[in-house]
PDB file of C-alpha atoms and ligand atoms in Angstrom:
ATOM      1  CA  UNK A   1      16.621  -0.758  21.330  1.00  0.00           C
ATOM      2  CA  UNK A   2      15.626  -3.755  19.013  1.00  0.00           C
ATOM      3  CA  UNK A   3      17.752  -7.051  19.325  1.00  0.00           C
ATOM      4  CA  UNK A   4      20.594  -7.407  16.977  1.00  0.00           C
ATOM      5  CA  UNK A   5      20.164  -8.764  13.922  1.00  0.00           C
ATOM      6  CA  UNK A   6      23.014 -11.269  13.090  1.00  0.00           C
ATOM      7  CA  UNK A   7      23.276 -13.369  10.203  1.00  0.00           C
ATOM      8  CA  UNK A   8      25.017 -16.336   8.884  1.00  0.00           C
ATOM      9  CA  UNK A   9      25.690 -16.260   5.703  1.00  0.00           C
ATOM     10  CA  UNK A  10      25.276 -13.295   3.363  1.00  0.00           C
ATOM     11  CA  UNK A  11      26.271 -13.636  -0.295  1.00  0.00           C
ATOM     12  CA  UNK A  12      26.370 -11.015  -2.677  1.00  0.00           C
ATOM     13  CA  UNK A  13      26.225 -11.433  -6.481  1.00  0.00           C
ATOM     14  CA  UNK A  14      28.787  -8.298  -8.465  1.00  0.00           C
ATOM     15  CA  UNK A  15      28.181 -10.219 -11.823  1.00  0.00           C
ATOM     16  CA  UNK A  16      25.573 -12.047 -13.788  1.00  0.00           C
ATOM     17  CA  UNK A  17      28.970 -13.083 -16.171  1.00  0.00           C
ATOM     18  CA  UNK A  18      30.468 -16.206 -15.632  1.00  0.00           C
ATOM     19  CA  UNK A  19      33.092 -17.969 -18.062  1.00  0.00           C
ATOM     20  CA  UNK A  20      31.300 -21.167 -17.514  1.00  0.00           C
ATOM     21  CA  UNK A  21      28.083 -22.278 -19.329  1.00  0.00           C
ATOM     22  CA  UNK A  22      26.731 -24.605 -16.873  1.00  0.00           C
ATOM     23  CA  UNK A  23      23.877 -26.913 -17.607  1.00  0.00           C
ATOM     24  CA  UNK A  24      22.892 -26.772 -14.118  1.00  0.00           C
ATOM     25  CA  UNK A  25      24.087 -24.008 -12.880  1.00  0.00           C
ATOM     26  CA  UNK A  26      22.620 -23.365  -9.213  1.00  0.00           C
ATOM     27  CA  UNK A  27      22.328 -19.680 -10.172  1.00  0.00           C
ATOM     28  CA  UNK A  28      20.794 -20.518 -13.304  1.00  0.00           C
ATOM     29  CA  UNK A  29      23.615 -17.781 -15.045  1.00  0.00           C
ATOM     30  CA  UNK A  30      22.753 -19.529 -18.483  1.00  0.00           C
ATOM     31  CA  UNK A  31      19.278 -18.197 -18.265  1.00  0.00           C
ATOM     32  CA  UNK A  32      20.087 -14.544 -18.262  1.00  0.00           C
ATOM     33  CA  UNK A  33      19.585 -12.745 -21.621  1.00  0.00           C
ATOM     34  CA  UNK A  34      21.533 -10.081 -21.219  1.00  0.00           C
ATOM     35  CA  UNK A  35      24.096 -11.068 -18.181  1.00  0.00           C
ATOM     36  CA  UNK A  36      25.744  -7.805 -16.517  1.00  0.00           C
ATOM     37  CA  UNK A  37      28.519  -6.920 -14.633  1.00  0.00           C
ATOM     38  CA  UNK A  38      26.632  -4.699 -11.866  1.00  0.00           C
ATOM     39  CA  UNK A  39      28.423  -1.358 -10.877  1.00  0.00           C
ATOM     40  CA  UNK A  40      31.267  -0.757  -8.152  1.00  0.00           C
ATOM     41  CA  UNK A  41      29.085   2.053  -6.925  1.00  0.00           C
ATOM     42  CA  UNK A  42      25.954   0.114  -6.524  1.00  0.00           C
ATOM     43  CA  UNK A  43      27.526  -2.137  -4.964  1.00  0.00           C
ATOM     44  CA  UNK A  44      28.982   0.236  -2.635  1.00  0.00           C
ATOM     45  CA  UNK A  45      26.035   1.554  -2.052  1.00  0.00           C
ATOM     46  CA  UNK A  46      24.068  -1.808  -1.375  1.00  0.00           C
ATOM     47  CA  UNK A  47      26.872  -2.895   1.486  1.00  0.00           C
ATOM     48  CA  UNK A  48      26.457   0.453   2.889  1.00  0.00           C
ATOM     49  CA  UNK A  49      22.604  -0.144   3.081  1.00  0.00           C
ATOM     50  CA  UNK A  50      23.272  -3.972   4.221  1.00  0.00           C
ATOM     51  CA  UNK A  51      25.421  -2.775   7.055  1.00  0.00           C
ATOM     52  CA  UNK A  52      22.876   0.039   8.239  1.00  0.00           C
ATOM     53  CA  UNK A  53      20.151  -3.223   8.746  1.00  0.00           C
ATOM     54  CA  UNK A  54      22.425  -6.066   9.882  1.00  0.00           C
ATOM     55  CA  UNK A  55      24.825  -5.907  12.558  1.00  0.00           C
ATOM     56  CA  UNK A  56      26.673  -8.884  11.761  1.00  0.00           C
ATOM     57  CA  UNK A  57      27.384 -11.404   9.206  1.00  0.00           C
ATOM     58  CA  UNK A  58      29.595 -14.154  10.020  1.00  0.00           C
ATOM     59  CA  UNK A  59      30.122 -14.629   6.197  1.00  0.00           C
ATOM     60  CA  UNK A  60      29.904 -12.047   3.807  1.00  0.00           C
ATOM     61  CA  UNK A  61      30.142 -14.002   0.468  1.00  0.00           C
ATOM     62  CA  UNK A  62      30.539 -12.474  -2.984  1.00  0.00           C
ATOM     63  CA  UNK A  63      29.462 -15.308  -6.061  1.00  0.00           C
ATOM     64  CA  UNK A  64      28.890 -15.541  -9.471  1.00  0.00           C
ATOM     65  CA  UNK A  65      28.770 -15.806 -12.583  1.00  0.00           C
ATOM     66  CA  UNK A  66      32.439 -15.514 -12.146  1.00  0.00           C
ATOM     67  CA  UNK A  67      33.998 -12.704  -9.800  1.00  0.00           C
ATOM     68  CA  UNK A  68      37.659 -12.611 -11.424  1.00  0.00           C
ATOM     69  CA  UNK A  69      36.133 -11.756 -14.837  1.00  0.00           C
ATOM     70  CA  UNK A  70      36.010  -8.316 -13.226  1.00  0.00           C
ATOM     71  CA  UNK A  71      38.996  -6.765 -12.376  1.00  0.00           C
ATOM     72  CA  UNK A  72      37.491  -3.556 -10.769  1.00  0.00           C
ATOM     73  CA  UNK A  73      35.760  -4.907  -7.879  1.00  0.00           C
ATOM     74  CA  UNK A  74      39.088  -4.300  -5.457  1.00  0.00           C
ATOM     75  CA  UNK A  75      37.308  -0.959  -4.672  1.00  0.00           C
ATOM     76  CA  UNK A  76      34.174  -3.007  -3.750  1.00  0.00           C
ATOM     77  CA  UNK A  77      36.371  -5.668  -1.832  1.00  0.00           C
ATOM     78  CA  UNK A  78      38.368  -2.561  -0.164  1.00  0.00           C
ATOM     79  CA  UNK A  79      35.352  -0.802   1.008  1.00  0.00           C
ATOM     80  CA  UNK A  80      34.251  -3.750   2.612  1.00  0.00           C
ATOM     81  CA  UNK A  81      37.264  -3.623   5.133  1.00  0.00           C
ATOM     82  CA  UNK A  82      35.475  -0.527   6.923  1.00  0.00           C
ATOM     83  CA  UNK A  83      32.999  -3.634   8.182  1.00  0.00           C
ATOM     84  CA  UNK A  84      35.421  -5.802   8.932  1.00  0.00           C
ATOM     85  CA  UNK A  85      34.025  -5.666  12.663  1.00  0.00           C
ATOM     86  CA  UNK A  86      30.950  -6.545  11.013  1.00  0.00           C
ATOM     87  CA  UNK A  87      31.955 -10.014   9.538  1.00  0.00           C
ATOM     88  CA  UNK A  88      33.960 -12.715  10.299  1.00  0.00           C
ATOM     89  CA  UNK A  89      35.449 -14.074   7.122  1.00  0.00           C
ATOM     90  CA  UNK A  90      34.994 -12.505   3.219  1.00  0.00           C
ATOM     91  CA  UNK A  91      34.601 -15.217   1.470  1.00  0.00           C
ATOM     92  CA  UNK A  92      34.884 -15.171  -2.518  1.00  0.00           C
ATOM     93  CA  UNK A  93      33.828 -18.300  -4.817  1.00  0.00           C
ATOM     94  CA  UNK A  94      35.732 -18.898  -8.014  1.00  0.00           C
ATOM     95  CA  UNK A  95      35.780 -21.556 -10.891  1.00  0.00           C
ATOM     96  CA  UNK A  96      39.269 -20.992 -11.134  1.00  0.00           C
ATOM     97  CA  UNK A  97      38.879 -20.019 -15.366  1.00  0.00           C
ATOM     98  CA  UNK A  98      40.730 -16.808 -14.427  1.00  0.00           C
ATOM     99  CA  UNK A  99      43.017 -15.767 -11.766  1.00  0.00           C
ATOM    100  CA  UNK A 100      42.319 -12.752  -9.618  1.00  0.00           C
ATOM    101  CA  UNK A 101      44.436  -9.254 -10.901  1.00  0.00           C
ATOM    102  CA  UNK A 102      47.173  -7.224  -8.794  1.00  0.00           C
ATOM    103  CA  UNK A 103      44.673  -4.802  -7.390  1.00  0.00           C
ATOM    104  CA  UNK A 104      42.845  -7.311  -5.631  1.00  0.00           C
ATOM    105  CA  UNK A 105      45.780  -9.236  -4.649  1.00  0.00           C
ATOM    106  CA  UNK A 106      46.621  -6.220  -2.927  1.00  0.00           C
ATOM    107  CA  UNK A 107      43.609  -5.940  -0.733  1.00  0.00           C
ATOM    108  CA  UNK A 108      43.080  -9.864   0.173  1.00  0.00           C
ATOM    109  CA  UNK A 109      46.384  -9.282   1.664  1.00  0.00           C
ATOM    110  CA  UNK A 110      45.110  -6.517   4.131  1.00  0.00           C
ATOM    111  CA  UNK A 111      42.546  -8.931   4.703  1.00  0.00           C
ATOM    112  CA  UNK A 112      45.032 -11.558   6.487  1.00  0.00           C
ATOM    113  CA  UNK A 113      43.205 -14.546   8.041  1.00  0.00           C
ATOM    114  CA  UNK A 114      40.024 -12.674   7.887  1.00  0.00           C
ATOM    115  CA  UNK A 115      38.968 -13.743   4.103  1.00  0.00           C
ATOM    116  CA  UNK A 116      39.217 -17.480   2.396  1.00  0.00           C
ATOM    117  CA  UNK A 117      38.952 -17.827  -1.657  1.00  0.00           C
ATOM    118  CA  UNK A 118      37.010 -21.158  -2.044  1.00  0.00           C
ATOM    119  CA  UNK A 119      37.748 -22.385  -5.231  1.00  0.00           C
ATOM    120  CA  UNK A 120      35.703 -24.777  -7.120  1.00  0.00           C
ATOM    121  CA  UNK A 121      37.519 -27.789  -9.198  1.00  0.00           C
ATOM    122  CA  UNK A 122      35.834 -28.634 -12.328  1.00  0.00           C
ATOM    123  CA  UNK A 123      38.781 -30.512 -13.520  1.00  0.00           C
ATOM    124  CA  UNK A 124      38.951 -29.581 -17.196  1.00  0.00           C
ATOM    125  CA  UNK A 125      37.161 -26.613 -17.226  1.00  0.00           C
ATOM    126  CA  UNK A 126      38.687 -24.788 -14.453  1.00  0.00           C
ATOM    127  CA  UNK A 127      42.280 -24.419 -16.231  1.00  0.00           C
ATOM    128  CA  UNK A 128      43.948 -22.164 -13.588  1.00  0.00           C
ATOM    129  CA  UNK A 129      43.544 -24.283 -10.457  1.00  0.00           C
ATOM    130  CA  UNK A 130      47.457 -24.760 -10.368  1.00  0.00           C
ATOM    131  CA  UNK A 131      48.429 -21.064 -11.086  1.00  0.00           C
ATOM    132  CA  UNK A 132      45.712 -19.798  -8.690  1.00  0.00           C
ATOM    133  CA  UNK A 133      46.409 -21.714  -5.580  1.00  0.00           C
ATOM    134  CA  UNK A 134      50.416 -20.893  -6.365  1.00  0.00           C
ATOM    135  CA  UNK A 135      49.700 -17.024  -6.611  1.00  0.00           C
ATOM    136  CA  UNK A 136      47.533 -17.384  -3.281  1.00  0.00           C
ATOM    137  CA  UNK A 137      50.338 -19.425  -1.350  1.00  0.00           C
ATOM    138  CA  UNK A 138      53.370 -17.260  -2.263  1.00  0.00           C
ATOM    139  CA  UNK A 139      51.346 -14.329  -0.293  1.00  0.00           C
ATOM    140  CA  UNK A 140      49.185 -16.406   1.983  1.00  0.00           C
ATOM    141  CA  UNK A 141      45.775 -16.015   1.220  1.00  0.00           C
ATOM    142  CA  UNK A 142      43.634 -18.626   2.467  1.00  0.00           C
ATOM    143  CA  UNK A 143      41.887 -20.570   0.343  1.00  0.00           C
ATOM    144  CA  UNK A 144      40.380 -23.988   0.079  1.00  0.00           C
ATOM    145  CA  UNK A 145      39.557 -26.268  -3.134  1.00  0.00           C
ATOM    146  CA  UNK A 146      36.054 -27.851  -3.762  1.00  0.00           C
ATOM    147  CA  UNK A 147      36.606 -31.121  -5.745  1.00  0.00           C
ATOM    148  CA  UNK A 148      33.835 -31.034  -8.339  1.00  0.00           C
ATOM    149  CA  UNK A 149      35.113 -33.623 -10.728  1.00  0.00           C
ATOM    150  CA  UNK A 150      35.470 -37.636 -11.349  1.00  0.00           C
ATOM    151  CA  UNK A 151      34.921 -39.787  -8.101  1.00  0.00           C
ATOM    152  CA  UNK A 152      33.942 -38.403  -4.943  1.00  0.00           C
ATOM    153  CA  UNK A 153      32.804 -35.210  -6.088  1.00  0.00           C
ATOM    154  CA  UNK A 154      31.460 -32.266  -3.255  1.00  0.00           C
ATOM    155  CA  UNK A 155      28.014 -33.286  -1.987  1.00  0.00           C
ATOM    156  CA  UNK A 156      28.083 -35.896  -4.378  1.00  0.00           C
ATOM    157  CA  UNK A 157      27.862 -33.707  -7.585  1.00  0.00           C
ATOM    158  CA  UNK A 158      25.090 -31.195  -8.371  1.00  0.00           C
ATOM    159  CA  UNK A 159      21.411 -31.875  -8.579  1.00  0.00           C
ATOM    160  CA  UNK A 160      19.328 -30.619 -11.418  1.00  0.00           C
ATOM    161  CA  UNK A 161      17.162 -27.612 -10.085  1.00  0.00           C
ATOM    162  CA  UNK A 162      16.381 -26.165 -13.162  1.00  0.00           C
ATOM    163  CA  UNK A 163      13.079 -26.251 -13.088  1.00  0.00           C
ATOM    164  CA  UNK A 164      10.461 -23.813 -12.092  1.00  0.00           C
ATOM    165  CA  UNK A 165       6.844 -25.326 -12.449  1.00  0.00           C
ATOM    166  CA  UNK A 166       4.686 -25.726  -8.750  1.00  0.00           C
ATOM    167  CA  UNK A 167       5.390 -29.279  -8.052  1.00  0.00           C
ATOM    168  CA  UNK A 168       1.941 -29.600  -6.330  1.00  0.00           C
ATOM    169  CA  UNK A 169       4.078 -30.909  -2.957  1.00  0.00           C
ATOM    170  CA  UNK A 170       1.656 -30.764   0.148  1.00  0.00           C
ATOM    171  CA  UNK A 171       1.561 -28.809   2.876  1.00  0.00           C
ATOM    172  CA  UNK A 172       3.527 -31.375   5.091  1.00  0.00           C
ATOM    173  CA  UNK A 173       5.798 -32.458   2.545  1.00  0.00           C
ATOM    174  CA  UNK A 174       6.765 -28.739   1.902  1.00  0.00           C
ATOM    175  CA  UNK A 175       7.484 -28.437   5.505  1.00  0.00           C
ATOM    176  CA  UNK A 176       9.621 -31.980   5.490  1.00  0.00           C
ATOM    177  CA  UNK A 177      11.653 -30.319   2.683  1.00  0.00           C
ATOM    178  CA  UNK A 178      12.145 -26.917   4.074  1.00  0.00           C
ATOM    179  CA  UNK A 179      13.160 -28.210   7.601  1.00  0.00           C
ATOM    180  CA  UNK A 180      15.689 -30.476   5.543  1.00  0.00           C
ATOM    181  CA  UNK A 181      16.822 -28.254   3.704  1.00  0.00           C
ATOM    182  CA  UNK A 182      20.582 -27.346   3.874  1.00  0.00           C
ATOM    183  CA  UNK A 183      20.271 -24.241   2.417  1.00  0.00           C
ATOM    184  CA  UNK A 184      18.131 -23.292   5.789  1.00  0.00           C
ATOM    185  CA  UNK A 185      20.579 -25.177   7.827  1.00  0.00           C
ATOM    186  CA  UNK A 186      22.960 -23.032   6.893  1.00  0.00           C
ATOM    187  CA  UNK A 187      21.063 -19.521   6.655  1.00  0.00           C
ATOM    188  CA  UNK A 188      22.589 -19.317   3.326  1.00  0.00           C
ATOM    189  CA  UNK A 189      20.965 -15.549   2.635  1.00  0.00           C
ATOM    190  CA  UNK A 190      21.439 -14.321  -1.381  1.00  0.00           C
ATOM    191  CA  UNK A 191      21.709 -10.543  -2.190  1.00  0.00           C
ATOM    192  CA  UNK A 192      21.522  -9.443  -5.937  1.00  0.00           C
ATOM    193  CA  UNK A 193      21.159  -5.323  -6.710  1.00  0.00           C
ATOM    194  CA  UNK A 194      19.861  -4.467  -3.443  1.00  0.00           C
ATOM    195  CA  UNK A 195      16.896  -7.113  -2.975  1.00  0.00           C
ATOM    196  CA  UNK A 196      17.632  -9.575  -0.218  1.00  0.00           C
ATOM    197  CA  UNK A 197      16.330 -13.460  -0.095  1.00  0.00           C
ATOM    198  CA  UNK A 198      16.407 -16.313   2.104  1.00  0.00           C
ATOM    199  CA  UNK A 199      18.255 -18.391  -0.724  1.00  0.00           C
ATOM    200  CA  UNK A 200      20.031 -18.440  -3.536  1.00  0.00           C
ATOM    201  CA  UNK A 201      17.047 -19.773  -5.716  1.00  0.00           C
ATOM    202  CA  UNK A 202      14.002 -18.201  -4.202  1.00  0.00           C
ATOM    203  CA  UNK A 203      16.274 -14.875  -5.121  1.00  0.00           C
ATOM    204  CA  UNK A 204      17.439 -16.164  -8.553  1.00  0.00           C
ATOM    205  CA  UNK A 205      14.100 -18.035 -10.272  1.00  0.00           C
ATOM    206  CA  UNK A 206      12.543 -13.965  -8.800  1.00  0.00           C
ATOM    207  CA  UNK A 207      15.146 -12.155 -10.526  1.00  0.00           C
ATOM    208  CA  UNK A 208      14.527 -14.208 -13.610  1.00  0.00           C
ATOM    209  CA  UNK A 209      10.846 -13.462 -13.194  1.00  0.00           C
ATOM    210  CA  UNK A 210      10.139 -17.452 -12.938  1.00  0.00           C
ATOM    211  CA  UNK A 211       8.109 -16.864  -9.698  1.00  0.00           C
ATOM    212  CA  UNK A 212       6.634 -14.261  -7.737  1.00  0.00           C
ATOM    213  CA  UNK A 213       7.747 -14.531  -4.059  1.00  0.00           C
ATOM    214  CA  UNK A 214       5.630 -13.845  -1.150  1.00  0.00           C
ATOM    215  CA  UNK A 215       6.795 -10.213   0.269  1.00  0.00           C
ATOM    216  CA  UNK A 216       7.983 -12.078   3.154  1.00  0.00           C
ATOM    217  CA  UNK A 217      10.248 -13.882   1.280  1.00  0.00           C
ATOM    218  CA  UNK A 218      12.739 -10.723  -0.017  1.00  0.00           C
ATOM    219  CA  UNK A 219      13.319  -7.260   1.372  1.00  0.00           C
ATOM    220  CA  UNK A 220      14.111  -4.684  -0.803  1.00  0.00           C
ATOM    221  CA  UNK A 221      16.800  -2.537   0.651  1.00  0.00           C
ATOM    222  CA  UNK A 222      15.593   0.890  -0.385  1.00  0.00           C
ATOM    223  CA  UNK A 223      11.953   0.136  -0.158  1.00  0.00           C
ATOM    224  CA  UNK A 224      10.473   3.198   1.529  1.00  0.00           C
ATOM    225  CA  UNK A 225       6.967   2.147   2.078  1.00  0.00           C
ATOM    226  CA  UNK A 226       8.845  -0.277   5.294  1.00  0.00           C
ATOM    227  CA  UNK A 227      10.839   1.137   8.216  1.00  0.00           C
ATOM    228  CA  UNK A 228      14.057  -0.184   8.660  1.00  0.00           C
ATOM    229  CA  UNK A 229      12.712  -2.266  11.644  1.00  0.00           C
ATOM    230  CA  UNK A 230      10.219  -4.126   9.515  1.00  0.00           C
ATOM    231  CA  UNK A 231      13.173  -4.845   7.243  1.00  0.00           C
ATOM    232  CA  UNK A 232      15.071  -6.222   9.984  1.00  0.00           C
ATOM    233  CA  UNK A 233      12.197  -8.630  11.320  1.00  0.00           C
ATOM    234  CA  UNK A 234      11.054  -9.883   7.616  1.00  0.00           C
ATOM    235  CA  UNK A 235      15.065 -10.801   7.578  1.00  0.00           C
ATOM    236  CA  UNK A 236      15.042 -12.209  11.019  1.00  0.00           C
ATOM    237  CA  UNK A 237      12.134 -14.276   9.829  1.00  0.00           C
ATOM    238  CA  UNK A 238      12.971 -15.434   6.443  1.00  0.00           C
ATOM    239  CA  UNK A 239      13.250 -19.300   7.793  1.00  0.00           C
ATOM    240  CA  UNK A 240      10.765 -19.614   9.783  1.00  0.00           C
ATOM    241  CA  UNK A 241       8.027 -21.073   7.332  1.00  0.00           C
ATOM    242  CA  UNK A 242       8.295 -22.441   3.210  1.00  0.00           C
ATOM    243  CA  UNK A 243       8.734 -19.715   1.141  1.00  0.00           C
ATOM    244  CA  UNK A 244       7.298 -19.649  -2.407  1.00  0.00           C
ATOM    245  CA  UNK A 245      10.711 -20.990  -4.578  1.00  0.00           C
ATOM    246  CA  UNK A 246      10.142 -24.025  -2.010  1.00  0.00           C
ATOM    247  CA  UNK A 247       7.065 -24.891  -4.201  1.00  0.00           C
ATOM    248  CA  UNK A 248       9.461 -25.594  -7.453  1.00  0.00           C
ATOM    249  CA  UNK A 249      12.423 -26.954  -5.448  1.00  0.00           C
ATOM    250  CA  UNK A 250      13.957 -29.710  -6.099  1.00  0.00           C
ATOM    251  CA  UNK A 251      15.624 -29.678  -2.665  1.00  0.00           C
ATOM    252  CA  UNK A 252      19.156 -30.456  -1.717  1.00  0.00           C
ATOM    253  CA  UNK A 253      18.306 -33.402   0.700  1.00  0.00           C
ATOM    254  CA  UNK A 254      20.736 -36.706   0.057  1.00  0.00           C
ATOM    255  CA  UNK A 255      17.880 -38.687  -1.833  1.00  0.00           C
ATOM    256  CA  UNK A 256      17.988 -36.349  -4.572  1.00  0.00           C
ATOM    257  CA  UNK A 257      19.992 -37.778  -7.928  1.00  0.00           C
ATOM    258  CA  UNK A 258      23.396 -36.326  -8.761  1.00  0.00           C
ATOM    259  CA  UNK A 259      24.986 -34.929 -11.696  1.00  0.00           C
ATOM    260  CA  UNK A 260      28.549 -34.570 -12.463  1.00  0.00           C
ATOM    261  CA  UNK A 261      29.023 -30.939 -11.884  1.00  0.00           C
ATOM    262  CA  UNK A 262      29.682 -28.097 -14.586  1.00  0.00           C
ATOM    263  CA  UNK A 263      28.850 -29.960 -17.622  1.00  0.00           C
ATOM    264  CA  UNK A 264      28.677 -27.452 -20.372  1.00  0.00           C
ATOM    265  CA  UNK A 265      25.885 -26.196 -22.481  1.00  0.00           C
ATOM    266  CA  UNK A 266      26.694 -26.378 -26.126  1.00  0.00           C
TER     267      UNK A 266
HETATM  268  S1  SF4 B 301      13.669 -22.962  -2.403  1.00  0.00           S
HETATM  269 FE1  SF4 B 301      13.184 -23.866  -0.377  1.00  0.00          FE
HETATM  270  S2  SF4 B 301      13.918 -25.996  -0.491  1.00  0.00           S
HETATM  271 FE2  SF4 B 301      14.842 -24.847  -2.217  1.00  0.00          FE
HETATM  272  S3  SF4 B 301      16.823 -24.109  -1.506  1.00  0.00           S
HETATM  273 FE3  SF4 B 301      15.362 -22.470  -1.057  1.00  0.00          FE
HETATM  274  S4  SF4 B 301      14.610 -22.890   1.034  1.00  0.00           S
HETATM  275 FE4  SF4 B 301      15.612 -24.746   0.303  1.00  0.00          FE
END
């Protein structure tokens, strides 16, 4: 019997869409060509997968692009609720452009205290801030809101990340940057049509094909040429040593100059 494999965060991207058109957009969703809303039964079928390799997430995270653009994902978000021993909180992240429809109003509330809408303030640009956090307190739905605009801004603002060249860092200072890294810290794991990274941009700058990770940076869920042991050991792994997006990174750590967030490409 092979030790459990538990994670700590696990975030799963439904849409390439977002309503936003942020310069520097952490998921780079401006880049896209040809952005897509990715299938309820994919989907489906990529939780299923997730849950037959991990036994436990303490977060399972759904992000954008923009989740309430879609308004057929409460199937997705009501499948998950056959895990719910599996996780501890569902967490969904939001720009607050559009507020969530009936159907999935409807499930968060079978959720209870076991799910928490996190919803990102842009100020101007995120129009339904008011209306949201009204229709999630008349039928308690937990939810928090992110300041992302004027003074005092979350983690200071964003940082600009947005590019993907080798930045010829050394060995050691690779290492000083990964073991700072918050994105580590936090075992911030990033899904996206059933290929699994470490992060959010080692599994973002691959999907746009800006680098080629190492293969122990990703696991493909359905790759047959690995057992579903190996799978679970290249996960339990992922942080243990720089992965290839480090390379390009412009890191998180405190030094690094802020932006005000979601400024808008013309
Ligand atoms: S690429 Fe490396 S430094 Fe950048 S967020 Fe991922 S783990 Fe952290």
């Amino acid at each position: 019997m092979s030790q459990p494999l538990n994670l700590r965060r696990l975030a799963i991207m439904p849409t390439l869409k977002c309503t936003l058109r942020c310069k520097l957009c952490s998921n780079y969703m401006t880049m896209f060509k040809h952005p897509e809303h990715i299938p309820v039964n994919e989907l489906i079928c990529d939780i299923d997968r997730v849950f037959e390799l991990v036994d436990y997430t303490e977060w399972l995270q759904f992000v954008g692009g923009e989740i309430f653009m879609r308004n057929d994902l409460s199937d997705v978000y009501a499948h998950c609720l056959n895990y719910k021993n599996r996780f501890d909180k569902l967490i969904l992240i939001t720009n607050a452009t559009v507020l969530p429809c009936e159907k999935d109003i409807y499930v968060f509330k079978q959720y209870g205290r076991h799910m928490q809408i996190q919803i990102s303030d842009y100020g101007k640009y995120s129009p339904q801030v008011d209306a949201m956090t009204e229709l999630l307190r008349k039928d308690d739905i937990p939810f928090v809101v992110k300041k992302y605009h004027g003074d005092l801004q979350h983690y200071g603002g964003w940082v600009d990340n947005t590019h993907f060249e080798d930045r010829g860092k050394s060995k050691d200072q690779l290492w000083e940057q990964f073991t700072h890294c918050g994105q580590v810290a936090m075992r911030n794991f990033h899904m996206y049509r059933g290929k699994m990274h470490g992060c959010a941009r080692s599994l973002m700058a691959s999907t746009l094909g800006k680098i080629t990770p190492a293969g122990r940076d990703f696991v493909d869920l359905y790759d047959k040429s690995e057992t579903d042991e190996e799978k679970r050991e290249k996960i339990r792994h992922f942080n243990d040593a720089p992965r290839v997006s480090c390379r390009s990174c412009i890191s998180f750590g405190d030094d690094v100059e802020r932006f005000p967030a979601a400024e808008q490409k013309k």
